[in-house]
XYZ file of N, CA and C in Angstrom:
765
model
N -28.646 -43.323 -5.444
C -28.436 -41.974 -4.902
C -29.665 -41.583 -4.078
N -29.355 -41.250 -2.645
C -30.515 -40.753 -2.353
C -30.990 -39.216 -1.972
N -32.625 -39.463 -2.205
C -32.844 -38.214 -2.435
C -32.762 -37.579 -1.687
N -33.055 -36.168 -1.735
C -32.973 -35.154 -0.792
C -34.524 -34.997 -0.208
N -34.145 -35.021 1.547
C -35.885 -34.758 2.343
C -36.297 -33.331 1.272
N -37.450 -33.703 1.180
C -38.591 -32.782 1.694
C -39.080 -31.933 2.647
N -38.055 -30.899 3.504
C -38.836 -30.247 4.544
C -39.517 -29.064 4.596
N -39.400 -28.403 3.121
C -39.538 -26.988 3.025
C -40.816 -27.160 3.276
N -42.285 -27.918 3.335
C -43.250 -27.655 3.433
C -44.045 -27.913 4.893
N -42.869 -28.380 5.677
C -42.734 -29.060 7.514
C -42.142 -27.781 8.267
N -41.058 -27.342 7.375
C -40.403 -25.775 7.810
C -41.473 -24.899 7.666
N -42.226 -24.880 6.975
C -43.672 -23.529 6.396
C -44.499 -23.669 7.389
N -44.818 -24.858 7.631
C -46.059 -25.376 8.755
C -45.890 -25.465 9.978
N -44.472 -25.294 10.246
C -44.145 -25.050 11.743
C -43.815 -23.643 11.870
N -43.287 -22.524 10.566
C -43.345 -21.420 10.877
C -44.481 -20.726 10.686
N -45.447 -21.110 10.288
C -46.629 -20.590 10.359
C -47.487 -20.760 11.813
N -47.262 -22.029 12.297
C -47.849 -22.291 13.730
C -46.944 -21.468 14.869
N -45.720 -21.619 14.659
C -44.753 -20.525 15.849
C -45.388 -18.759 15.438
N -45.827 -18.489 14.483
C -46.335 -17.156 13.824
C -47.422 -17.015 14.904
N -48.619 -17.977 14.554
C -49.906 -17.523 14.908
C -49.993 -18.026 16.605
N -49.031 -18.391 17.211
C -48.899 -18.595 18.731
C -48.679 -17.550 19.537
N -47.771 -17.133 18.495
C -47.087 -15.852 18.957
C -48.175 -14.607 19.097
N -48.601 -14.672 17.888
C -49.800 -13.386 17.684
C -50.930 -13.427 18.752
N -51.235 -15.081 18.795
C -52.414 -15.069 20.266
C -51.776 -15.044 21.386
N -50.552 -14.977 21.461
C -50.358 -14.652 22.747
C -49.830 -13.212 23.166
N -49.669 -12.592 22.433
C -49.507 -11.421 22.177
C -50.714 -10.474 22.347
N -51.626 -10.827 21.731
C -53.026 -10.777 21.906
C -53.988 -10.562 23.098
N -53.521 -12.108 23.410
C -53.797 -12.080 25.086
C -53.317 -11.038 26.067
N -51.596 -11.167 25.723
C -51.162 -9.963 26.924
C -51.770 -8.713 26.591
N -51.668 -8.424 25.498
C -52.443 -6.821 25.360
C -54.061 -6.831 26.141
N -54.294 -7.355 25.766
C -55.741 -8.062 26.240
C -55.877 -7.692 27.597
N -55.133 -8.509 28.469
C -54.904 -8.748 29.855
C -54.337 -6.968 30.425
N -52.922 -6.880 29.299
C -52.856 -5.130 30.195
C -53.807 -4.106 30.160
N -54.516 -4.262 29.261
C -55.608 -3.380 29.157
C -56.165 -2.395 29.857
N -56.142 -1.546 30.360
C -57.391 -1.176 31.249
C -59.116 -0.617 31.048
N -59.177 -1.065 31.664
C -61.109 -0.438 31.052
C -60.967 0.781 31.484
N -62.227 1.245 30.659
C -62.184 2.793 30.468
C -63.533 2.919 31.516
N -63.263 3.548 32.839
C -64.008 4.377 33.376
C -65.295 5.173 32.771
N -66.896 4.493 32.795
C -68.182 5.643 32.743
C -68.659 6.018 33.880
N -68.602 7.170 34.183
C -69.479 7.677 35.418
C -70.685 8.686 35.239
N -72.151 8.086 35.192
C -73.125 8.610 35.150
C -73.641 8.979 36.410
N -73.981 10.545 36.433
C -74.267 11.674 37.583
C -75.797 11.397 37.032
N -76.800 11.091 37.918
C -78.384 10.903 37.721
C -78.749 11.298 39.145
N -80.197 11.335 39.626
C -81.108 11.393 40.248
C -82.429 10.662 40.315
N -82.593 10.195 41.198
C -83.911 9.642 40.647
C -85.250 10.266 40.991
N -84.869 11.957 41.293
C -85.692 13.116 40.860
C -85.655 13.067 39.311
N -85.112 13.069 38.666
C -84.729 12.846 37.303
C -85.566 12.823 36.051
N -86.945 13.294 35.565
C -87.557 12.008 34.810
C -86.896 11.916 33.281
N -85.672 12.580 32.900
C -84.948 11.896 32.063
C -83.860 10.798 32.272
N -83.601 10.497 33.540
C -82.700 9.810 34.023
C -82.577 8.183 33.531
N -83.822 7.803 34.157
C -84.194 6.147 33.794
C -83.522 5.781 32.490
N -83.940 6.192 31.172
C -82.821 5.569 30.050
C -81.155 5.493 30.409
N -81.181 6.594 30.870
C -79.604 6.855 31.302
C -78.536 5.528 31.981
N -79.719 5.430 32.896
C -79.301 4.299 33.986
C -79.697 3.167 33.732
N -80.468 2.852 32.796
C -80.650 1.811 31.916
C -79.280 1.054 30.842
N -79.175 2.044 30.098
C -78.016 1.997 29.481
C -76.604 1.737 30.519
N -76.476 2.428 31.462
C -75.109 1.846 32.449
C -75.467 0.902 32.674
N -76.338 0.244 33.069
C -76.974 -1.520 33.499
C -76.233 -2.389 32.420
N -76.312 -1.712 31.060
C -75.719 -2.728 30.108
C -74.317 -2.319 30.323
N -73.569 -1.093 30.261
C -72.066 -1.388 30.229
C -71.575 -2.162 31.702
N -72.417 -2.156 32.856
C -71.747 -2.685 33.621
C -71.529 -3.877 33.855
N -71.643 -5.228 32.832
C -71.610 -6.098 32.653
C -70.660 -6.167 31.441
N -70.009 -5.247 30.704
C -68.535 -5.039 30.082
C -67.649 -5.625 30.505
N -66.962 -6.396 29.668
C -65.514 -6.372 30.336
C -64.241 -5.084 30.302
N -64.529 -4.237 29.169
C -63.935 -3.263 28.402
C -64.434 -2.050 29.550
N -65.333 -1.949 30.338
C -66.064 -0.783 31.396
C -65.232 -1.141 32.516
N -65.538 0.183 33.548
C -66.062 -0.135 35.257
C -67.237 1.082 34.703
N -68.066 0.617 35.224
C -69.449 1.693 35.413
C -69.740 2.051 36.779
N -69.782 3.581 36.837
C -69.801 3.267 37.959
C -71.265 4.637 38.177
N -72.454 4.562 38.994
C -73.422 5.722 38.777
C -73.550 6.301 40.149
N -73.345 7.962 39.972
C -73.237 8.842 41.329
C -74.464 9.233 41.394
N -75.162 9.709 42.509
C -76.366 9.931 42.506
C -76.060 11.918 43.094
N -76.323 12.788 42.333
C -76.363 14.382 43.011
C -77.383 14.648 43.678
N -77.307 15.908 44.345
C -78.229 15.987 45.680
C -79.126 17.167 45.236
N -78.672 18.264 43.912
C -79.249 19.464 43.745
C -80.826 18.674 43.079
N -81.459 17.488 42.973
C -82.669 17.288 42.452
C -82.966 17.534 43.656
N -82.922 16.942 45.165
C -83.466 16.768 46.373
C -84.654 17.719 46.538
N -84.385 18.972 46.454
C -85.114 20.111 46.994
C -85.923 20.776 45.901
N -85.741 20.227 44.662
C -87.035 20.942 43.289
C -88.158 20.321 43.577
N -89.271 21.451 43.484
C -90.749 20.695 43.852
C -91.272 20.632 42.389
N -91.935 19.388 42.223
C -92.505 18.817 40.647
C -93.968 19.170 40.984
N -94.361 20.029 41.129
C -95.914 20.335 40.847
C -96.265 20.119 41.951
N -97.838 19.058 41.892
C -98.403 18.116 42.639
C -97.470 17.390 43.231
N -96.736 16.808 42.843
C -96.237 15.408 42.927
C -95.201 15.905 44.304
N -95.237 16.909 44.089
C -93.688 17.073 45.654
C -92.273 17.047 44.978
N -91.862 16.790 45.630
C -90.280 16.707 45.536
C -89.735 15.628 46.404
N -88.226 14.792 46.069
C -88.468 13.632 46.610
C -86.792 13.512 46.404
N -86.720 13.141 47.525
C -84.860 12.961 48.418
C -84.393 12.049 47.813
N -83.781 11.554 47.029
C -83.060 10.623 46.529
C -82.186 9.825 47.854
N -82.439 8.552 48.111
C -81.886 8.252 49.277
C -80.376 7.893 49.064
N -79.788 8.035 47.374
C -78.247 7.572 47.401
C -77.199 9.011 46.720
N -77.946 10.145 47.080
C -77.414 11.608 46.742
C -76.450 11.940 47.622
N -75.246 12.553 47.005
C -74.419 13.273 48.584
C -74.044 14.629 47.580
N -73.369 15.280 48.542
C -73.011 16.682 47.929
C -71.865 16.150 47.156
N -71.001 15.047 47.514
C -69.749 14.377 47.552
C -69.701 14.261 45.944
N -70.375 13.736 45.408
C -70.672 13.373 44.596
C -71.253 14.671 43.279
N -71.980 15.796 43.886
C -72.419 16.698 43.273
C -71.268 17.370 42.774
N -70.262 17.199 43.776
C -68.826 18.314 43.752
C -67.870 17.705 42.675
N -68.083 16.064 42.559
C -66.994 15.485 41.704
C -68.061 15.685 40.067
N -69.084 15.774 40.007
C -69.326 16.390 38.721
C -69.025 17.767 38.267
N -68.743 18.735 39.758
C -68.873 19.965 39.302
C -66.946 19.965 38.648
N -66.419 18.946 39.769
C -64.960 19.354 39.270
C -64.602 19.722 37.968
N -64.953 17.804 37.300
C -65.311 17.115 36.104
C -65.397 18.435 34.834
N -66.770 19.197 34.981
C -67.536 20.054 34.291
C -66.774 21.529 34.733
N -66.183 21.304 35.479
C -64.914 22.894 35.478
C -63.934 22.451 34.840
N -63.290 21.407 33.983
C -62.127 21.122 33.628
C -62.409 20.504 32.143
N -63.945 20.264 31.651
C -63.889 19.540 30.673
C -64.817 20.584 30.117
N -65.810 20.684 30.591
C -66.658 22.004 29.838
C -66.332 23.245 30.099
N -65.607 23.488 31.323
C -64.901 24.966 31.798
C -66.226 26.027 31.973
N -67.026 25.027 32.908
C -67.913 25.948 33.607
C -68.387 24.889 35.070
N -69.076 25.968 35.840
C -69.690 25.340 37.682
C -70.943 24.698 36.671
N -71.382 24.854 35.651
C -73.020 24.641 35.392
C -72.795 22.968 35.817
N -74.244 22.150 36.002
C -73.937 20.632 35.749
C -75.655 20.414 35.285
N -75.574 19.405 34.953
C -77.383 18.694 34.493
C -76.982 17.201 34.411
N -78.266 16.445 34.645
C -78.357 15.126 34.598
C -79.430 14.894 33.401
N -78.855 13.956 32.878
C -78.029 12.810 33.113
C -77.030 12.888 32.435
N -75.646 13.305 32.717
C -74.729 13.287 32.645
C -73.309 11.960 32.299
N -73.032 11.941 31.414
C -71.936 10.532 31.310
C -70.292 11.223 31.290
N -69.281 11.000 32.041
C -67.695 11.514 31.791
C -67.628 10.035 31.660
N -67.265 9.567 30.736
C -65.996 8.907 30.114
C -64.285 9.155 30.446
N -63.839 8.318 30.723
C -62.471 8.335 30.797
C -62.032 9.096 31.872
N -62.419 10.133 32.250
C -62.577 11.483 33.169
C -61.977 12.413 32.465
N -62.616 12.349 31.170
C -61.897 13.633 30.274
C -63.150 14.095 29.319
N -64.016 12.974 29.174
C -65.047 13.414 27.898
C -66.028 13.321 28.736
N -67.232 13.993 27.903
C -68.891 13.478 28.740
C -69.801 14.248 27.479
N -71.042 13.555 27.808
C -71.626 13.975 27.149
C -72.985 12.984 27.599
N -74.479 13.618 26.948
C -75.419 13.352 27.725
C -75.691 11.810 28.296
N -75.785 11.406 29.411
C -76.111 9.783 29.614
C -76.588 9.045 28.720
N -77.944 9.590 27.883
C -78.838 8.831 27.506
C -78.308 8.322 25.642
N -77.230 9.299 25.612
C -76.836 9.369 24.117
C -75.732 8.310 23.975
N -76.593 6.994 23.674
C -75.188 5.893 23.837
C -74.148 6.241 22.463
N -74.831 6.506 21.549
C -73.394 6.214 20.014
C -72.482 7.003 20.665
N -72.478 8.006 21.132
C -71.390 9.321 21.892
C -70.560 8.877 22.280
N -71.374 8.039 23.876
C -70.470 7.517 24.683
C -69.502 6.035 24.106
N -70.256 5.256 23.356
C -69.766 4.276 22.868
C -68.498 5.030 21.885
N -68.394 5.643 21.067
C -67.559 6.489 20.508
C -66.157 6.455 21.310
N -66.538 7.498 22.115
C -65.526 7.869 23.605
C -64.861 6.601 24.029
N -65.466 5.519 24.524
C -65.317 4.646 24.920
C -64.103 4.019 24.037
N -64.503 3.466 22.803
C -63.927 3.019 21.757
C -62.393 4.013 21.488
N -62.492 5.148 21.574
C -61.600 6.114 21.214
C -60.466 6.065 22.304
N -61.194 5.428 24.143
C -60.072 5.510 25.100
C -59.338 4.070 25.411
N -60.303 3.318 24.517
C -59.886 1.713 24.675
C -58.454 1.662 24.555
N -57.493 0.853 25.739
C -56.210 0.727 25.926
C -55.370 1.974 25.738
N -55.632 3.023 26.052
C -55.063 4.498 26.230
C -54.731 4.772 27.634
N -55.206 4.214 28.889
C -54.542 4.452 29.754
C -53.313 4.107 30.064
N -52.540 5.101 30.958
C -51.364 4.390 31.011
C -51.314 3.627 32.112
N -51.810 3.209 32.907
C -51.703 2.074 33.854
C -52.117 1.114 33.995
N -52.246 -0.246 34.279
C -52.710 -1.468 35.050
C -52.840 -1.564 36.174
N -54.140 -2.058 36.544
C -54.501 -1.890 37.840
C -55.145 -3.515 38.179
N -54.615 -4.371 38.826
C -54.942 -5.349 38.787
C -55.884 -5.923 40.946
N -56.565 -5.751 40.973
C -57.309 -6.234 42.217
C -57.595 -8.061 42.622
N -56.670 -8.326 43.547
C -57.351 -9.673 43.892
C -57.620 -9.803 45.420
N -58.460 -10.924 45.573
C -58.625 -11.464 46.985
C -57.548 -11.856 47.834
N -57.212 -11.500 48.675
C -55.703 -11.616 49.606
C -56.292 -12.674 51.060
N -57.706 -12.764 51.078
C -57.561 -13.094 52.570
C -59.318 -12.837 52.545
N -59.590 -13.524 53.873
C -61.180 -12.899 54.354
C -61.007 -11.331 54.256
N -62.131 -10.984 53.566
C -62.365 -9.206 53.632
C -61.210 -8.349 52.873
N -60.167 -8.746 52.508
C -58.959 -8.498 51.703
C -58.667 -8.060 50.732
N -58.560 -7.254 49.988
C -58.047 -7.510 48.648
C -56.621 -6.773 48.558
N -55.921 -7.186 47.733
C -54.393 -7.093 47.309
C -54.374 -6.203 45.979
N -54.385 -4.708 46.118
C -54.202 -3.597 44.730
C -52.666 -3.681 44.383
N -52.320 -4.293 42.369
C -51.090 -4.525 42.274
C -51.277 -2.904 41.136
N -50.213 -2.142 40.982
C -50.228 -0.969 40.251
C -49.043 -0.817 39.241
N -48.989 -1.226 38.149
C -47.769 -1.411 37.293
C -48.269 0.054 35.852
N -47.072 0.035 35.414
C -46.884 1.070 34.251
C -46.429 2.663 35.004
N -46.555 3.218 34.060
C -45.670 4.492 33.533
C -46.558 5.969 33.274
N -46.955 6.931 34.402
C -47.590 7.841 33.871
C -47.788 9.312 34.789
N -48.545 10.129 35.171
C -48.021 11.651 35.567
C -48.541 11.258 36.825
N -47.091 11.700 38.039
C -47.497 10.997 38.971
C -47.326 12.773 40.094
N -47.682 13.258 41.174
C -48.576 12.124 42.073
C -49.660 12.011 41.642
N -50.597 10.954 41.945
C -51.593 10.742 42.089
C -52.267 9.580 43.040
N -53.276 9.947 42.880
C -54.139 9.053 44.127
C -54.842 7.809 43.652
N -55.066 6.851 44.787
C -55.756 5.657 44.466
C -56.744 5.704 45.439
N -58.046 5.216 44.766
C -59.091 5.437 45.381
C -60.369 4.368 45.174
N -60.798 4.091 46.435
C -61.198 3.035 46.706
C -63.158 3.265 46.456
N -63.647 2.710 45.043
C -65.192 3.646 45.564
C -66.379 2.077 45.634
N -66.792 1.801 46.555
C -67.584 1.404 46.808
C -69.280 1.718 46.786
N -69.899 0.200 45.606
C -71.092 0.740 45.238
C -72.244 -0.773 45.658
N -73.754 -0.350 45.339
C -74.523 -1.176 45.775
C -74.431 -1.436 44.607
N -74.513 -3.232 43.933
C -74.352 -3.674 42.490
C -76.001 -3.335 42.130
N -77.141 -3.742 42.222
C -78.106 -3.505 41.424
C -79.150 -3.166 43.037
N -79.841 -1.994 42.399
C -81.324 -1.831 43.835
C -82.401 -0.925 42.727
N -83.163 -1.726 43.859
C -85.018 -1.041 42.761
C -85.394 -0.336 43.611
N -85.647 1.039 43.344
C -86.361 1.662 44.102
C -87.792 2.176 43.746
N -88.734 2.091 44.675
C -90.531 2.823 44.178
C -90.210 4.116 44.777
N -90.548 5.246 43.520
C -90.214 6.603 43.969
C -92.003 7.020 44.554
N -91.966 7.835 45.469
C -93.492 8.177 45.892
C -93.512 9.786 45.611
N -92.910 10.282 45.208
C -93.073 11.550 44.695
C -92.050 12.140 43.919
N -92.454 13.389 42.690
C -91.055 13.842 42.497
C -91.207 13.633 40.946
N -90.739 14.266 39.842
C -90.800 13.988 38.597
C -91.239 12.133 38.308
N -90.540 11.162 38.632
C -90.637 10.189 38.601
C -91.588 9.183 40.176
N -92.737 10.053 40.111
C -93.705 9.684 41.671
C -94.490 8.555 40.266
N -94.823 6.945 41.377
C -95.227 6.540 40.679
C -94.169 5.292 39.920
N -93.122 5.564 40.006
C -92.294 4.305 38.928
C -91.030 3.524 40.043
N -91.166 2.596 39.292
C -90.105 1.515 39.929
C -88.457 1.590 39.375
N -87.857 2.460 40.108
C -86.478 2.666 39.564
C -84.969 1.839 39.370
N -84.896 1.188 38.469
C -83.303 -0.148 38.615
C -82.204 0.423 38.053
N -81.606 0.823 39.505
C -80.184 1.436 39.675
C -78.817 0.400 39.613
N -77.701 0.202 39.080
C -76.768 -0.206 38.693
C -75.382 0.204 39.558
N -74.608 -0.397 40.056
C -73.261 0.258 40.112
C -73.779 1.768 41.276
N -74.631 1.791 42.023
C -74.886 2.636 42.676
C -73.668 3.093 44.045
N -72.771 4.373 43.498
C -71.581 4.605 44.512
C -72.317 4.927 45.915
N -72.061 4.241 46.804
C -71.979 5.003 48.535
C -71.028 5.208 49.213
N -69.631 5.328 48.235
C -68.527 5.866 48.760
C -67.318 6.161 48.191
N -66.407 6.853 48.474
C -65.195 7.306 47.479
C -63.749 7.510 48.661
N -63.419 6.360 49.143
C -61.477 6.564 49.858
C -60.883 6.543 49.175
N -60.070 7.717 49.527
C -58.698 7.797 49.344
C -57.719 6.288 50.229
N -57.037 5.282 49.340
C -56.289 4.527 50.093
C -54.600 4.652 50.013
N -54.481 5.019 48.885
C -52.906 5.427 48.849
C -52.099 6.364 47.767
N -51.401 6.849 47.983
C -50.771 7.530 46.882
C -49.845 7.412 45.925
N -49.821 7.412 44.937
C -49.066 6.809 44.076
C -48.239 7.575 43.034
N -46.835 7.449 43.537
C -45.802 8.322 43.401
C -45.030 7.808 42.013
N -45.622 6.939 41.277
C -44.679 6.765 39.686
C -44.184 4.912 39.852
N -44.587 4.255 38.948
C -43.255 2.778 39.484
C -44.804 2.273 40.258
N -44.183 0.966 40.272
C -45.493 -0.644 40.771
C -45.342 -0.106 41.922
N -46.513 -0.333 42.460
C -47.272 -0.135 43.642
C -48.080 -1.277 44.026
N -48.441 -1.762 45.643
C -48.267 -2.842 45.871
C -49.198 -2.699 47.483
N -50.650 -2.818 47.676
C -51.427 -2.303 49.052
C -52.044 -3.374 48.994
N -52.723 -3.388 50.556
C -53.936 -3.807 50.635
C -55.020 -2.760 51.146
N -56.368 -3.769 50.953
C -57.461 -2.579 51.188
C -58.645 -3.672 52.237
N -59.602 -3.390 52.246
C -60.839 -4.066 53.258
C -61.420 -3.869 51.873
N -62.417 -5.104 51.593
C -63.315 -5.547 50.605
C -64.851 -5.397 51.266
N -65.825 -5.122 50.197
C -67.120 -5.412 51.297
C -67.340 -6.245 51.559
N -68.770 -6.656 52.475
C -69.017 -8.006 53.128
C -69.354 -8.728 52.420
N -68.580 -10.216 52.331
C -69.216 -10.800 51.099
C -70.846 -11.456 51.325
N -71.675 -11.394 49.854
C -73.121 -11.822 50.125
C -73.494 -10.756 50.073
N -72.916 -9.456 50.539
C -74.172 -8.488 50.517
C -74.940 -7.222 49.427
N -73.972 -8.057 48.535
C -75.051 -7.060 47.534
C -73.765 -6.136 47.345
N -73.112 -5.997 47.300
C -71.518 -4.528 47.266
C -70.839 -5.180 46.593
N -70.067 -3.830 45.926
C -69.127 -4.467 44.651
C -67.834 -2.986 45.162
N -66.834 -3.314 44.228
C -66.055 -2.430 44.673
C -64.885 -1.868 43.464
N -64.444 -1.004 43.190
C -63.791 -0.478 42.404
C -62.374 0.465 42.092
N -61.309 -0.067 42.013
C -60.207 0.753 42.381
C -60.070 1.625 41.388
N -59.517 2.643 41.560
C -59.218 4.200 40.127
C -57.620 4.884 40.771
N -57.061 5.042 39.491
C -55.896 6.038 39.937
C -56.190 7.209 39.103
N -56.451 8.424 39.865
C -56.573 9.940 39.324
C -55.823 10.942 40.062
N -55.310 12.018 39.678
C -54.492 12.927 40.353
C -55.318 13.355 41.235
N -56.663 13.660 40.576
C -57.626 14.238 41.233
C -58.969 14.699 40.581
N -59.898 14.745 41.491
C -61.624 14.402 40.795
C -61.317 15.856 39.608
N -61.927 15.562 38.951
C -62.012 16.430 37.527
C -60.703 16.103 36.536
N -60.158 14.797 36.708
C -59.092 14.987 35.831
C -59.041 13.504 34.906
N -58.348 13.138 34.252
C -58.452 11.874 33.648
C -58.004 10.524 34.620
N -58.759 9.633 34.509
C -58.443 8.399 35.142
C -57.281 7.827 34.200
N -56.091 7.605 35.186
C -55.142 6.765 34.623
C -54.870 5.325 34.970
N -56.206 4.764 35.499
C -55.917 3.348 35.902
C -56.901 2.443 36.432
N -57.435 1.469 36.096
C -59.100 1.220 36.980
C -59.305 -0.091 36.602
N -59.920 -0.576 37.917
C -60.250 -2.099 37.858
C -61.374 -2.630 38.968
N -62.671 -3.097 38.137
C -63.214 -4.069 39.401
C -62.432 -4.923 40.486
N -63.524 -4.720 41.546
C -62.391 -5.422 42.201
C -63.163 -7.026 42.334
N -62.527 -8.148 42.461
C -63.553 -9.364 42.247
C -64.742 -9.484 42.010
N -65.194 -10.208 41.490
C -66.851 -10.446 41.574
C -67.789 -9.226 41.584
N -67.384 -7.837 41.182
C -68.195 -6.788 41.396
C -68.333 -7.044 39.762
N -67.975 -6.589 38.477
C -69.084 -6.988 37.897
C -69.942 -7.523 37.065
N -70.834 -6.954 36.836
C -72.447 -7.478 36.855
C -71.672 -8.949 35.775
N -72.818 -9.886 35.911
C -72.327 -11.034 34.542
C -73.674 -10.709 33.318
């Protein structure tokens, strides 16, 4: 008489391996839809609390879980520090002063602003220099956006913005272009005297398209490659409101 196979322990070991395939790949896709959570630190390098601030973005911008991205405001420009003068920040715009003030009319519900400043997500903030906070925030917005925003190379100078998921539409897509790392020697000004290493430094913010609900599908102009520029796509209704979507765009960043 013969016996009966043995498979119940070939059946266990193959449903245990179809189990844990499943889970890493599952894993992965979550992984992959993800979006990073937007930090934007408002500094000066009138500033002399600033430097930790912008220290600390140096490390998230080498995140995979970040885009970091640091605005420079223009209201330090014109305070005189004693002796020392007062001293123009050469990467300040008003542009930039106005998207903190939005920010700080919608999240703190006042015009006031101060540096060094961190918004998270474009909903939280709290001081730059206070990482557990921001790490908090961070942790708290991890995979909460509702969109995917995926950026690739299409061509010389190119890139191809793909826009998938589900969330309050209209809103805008916006293209902000930054210098990846610059040292600056300040010669006057709270910080006269020190060698300043700026991160993710924005010198610009387009509007490239609008985005009405449902995958979305553009191209954009990339910076020159070699030169030091990195670049960053965001979907927001509008400055002071929550980012619903964000992605380096190649090689911007830091390793």
């Amino acid at each position: 008489m013969a016996r009966p196979r043995r498979l119940a322990p070939l059946v266990f070991t193959m449903a245990v391996a179809v189990a844990a395939a499943i889970t890493a790949s599952g894993a992965k896709a979550a992984e992959a839809a993800a979006s990073p959570v937007v930090v934007e630190l408002f500094t000066s390098q009138g500033c002399y609390s600033c430097p930790p601030a912008e220290a600390y973005l140096g490390k998230l911008a080498g995140r995979a879980d970040v885009v970091a991205l640091e605005f420079h405001v223009d209201y330090w420009d014109d305070l005189v520090y004693g002796s020392a003068g007062k001293w123009k920040d050469p990467f300040s715009s008003p542009q930039f002063t106005q998207r903190q003030r939005s920010y700080n009319a919608q999240i703190r519900k006042t015009g006031g602003v101060y540096t060094p400043q961190m918004v998270i997500g474009g909903n939280r903030e709290t001081v730059g220099s206070h990482e557990n906070k921001v790490e908090k925030a961070i942790s708290q917005l991890t995979r909460t956006a509702p969109l995917t925003v995926e950026v690739r190379e299409s061509g010389a100078a190119q890139l191809t913005v793909q826009i998938d998921g589900t969330g309050p539409a209209p809103a805008s897509v916006w293209l902000v272009r930054f210098h990846r790392t610059i040292e600056t020697r300040v010669r006057s000004g709270e910080n006269k005297g020190k060698t300043l290493t700026s991160h993710n430094i924005v010198t610009g913010v387009q509007k490239i398209a609008d985005w009405t609900g449902g995958p979305l599908s553009l191209e954009a102009a990339s910076p020159a490659a070699g030169s030091g520029q990195g670049c960053a796509v965001l979907v927001q209704q509008a400055p002071g409101t929550p980012i619903l979507g964000a992605s380096y765009c190649p090689g911007a960043r830091s390793s």
